[in-house]
Short mmCIF file of C-alpha atoms in Angstrom, two decimals:
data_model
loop_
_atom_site.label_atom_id
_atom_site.label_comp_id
_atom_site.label_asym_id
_atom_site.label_seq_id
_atom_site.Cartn_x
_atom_site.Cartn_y
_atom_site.Cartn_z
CA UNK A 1 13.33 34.54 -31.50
CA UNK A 2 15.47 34.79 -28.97
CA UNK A 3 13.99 32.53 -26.88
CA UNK A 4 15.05 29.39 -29.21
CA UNK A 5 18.27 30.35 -29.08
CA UNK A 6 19.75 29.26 -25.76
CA UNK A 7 17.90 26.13 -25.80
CA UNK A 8 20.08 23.01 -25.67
CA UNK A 9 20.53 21.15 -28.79
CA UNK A 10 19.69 17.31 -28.57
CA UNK A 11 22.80 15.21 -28.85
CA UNK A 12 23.88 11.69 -27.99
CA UNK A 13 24.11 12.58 -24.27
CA UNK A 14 20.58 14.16 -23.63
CA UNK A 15 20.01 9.80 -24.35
CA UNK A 16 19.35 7.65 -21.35
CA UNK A 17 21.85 5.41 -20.09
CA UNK A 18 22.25 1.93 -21.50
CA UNK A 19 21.42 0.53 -17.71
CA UNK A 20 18.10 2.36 -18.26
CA UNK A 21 16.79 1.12 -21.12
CA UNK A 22 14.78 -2.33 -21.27
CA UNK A 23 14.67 -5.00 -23.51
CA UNK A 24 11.44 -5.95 -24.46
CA UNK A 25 10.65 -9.10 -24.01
CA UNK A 26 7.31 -11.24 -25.60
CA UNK A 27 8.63 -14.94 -26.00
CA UNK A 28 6.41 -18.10 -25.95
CA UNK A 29 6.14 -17.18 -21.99
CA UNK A 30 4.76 -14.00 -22.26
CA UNK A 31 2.02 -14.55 -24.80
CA UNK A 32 0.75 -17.96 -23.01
CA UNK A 33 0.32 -15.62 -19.86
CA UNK A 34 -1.14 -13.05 -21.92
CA UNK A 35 -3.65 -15.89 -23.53
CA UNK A 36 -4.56 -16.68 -20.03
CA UNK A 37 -5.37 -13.41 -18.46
CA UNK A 38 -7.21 -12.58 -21.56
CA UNK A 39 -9.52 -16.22 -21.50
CA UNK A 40 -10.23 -15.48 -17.77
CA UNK A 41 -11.13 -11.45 -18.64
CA UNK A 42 -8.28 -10.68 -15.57
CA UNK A 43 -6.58 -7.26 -14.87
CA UNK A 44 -3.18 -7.30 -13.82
CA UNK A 45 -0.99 -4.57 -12.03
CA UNK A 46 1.38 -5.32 -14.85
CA UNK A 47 -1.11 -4.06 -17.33
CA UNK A 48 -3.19 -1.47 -15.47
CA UNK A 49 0.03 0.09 -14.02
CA UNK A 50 1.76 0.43 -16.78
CA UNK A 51 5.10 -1.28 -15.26
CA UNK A 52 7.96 -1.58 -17.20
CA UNK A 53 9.49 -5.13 -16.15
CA UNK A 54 6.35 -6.61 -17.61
CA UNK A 55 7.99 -7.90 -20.43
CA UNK A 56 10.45 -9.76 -17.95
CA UNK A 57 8.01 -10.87 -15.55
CA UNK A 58 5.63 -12.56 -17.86
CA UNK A 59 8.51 -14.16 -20.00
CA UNK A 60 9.15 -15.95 -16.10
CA UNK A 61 5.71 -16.85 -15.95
CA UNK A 62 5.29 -14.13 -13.37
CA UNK A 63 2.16 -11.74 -12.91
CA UNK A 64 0.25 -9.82 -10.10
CA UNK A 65 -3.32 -10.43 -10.03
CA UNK A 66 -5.48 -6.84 -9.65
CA UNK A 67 -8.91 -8.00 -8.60
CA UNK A 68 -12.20 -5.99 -8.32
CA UNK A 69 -11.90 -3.99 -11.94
CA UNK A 70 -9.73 -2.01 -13.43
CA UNK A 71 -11.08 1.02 -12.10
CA UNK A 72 -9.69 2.82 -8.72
CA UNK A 73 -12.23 5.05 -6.15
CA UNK A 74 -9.12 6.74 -5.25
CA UNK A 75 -6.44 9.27 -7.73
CA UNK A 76 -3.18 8.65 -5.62
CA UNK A 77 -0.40 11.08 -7.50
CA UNK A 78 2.10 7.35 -7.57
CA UNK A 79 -0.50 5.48 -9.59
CA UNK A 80 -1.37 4.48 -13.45
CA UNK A 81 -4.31 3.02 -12.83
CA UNK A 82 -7.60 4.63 -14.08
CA UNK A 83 -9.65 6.33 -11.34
CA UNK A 84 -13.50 6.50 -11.70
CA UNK A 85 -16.47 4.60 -10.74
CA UNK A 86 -16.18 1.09 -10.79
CA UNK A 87 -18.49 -1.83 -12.11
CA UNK A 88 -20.16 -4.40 -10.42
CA UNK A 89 -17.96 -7.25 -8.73
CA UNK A 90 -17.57 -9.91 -11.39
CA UNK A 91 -18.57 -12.59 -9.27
CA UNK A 92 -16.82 -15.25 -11.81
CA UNK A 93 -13.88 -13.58 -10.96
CA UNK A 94 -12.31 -15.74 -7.91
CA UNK A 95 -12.60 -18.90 -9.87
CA UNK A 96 -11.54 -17.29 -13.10
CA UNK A 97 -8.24 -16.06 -10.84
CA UNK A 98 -7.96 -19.58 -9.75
CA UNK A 99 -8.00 -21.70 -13.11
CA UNK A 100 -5.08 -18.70 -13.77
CA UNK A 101 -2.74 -19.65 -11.30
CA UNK A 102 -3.31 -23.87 -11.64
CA UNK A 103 -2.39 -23.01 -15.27
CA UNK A 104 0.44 -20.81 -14.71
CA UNK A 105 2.04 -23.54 -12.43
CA UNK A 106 2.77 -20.50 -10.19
CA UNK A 107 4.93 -21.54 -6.83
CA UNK A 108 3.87 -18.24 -5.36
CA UNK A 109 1.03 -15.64 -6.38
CA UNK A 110 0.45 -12.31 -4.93
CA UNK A 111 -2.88 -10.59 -5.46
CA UNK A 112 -3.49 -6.99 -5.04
CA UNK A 113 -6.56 -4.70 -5.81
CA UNK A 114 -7.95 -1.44 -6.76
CA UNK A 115 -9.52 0.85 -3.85
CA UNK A 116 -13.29 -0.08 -4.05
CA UNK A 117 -14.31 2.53 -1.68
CA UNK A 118 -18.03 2.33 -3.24
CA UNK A 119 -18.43 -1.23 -1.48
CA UNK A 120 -19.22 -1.26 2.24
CA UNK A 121 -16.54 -3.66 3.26
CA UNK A 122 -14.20 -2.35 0.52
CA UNK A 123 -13.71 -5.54 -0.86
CA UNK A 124 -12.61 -8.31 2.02
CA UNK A 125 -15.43 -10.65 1.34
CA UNK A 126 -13.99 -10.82 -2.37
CA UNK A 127 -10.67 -10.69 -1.66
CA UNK A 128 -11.26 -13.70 0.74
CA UNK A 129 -13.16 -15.52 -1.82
CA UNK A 130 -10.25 -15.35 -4.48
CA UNK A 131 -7.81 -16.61 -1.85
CA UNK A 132 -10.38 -20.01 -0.84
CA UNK A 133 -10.66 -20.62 -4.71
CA UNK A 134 -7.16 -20.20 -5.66
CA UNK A 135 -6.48 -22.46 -2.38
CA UNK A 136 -8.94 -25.03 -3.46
CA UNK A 137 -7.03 -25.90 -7.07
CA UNK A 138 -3.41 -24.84 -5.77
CA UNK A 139 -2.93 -26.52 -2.41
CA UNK A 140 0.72 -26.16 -2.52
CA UNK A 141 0.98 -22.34 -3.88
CA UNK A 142 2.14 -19.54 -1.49
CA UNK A 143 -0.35 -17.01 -1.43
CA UNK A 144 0.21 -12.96 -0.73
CA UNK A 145 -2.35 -10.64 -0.62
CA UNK A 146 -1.37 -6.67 -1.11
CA UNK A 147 -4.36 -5.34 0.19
CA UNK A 148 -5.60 -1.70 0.38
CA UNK A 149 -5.96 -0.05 3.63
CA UNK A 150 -9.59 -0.50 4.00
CA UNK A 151 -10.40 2.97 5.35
CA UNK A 152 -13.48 3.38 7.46
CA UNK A 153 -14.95 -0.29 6.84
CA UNK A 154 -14.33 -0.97 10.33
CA UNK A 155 -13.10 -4.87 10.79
CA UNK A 156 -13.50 -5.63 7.29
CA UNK A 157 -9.98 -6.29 6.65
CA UNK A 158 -10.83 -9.85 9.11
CA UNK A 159 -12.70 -11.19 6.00
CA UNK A 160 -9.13 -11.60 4.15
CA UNK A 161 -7.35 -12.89 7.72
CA UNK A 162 -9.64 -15.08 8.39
CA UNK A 163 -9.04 -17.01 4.64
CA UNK A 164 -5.19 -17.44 6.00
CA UNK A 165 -3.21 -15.72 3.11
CA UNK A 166 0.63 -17.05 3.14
CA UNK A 167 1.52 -13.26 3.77
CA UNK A 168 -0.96 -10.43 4.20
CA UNK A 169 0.61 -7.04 2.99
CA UNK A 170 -0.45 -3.60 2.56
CA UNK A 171 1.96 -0.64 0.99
CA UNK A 172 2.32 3.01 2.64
CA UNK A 173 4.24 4.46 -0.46
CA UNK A 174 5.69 7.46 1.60
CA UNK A 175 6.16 9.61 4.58
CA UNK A 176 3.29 11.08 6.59
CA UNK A 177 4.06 14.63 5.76
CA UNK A 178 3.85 13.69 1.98
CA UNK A 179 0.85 11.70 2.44
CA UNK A 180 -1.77 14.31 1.55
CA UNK A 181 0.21 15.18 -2.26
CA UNK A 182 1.16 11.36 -2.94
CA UNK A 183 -2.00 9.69 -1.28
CA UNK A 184 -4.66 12.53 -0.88
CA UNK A 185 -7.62 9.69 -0.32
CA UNK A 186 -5.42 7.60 2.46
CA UNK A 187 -4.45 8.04 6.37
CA UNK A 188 -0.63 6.90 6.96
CA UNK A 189 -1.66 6.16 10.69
CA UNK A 190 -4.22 3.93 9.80
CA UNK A 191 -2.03 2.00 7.20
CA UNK A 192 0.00 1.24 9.70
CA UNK A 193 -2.58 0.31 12.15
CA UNK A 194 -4.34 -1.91 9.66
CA UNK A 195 -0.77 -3.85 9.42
CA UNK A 196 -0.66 -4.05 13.39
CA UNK A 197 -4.48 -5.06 13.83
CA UNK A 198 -3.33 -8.05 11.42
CA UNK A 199 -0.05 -8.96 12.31
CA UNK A 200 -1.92 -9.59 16.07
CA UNK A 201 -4.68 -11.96 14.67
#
């Protein structure tokens, strides 16, 4: 009994803040983008992340393109996305991206990807096949590629320099000594050597 007693009551200020809150937002925007990734059966990090500026981003015509499934080899403690074992590569996929982006109008697209530790090259050769097709219909859009660190697959990572990305990026999330609690299934050293290896080519 006692235990109830000293617990705080709720009032107004156990609330967020006003600056915390977001407005949702799902204007004529956001459900043609929606439409879209739906027609072309496309994950986003939007979606699979759970972020909360998606509302924002899509009214703007805005999205990040997740390639390779919805499904992550890897349970990093900073992530929404579902880990598991992954399905096949669709291989309509880089096309599918593609006809996204010409329809979106987008200026600038940046594409990013599950962990797909189960293939041996971890993904490059796709990854280098959405960036040709998206090339092919969208001459004039800026393409980024937020890659993931492509741990023991040797050179792989070439396969997605070699199809000349606009900017070739990689996160590292943290600090070495936190690496093994935020991401248990990732080297910080190598991260960083992946980004030098492709900075030099």
């Amino acid at each position: 009994m006692s235990s109830f007693i000293n617990q705080p009551k709720i009032t107004n200020n156990n609330r967020k803040p006003d600056w915390l809150k977001i407005q949702v937002r799902t204007g004529q925007n956001y459900k043609e983008l929606k439409a879209i990734v739906r027609h072309g059966n496309l994950n986003t990090v939007c979606e699979e992340a759970a972020c909360p500026n998606i509302g924002e981003c899509w009214s703007q015509r805005h999205a990040t393109m997740m390639i390779m499934g919805d499904t992550c080899t890897r349970a990093c403690a900073f992530c929404n996305v579902r880990t598991g074992i992954p399905k096949h590569l669709d291989p309509t996929e880089p096309v599918n991206v593609a006809k996204a982006v010409h329809s979106l109008g987008l200026r600038h697209v940046v594409i990013t990807s599950v962990d797909r530790d189960d293939l041996a090259d971890g993904g490059a050769a796709h990854f280098a096949q959405v960036i040709n097709s998206t090339r092919q219909l969208s001459p004039k859009t800026t393409i980024e590629v937020l890659t993931p660190d492509f741990l023991r697959k040797g050179e792989s990572y070439k396969k997605v320099v070699s199809a000349n990305p606009d900017v070739f990026n990689h996160n590292i999330e943290t600090v070495p000594s936190l690496y093994l609690k935020v991401r248990p299934g990732a080297r910080y050293f190598s991260s960083l050597e992946l980004l030098k290896s492709a900075k030099k080519i």
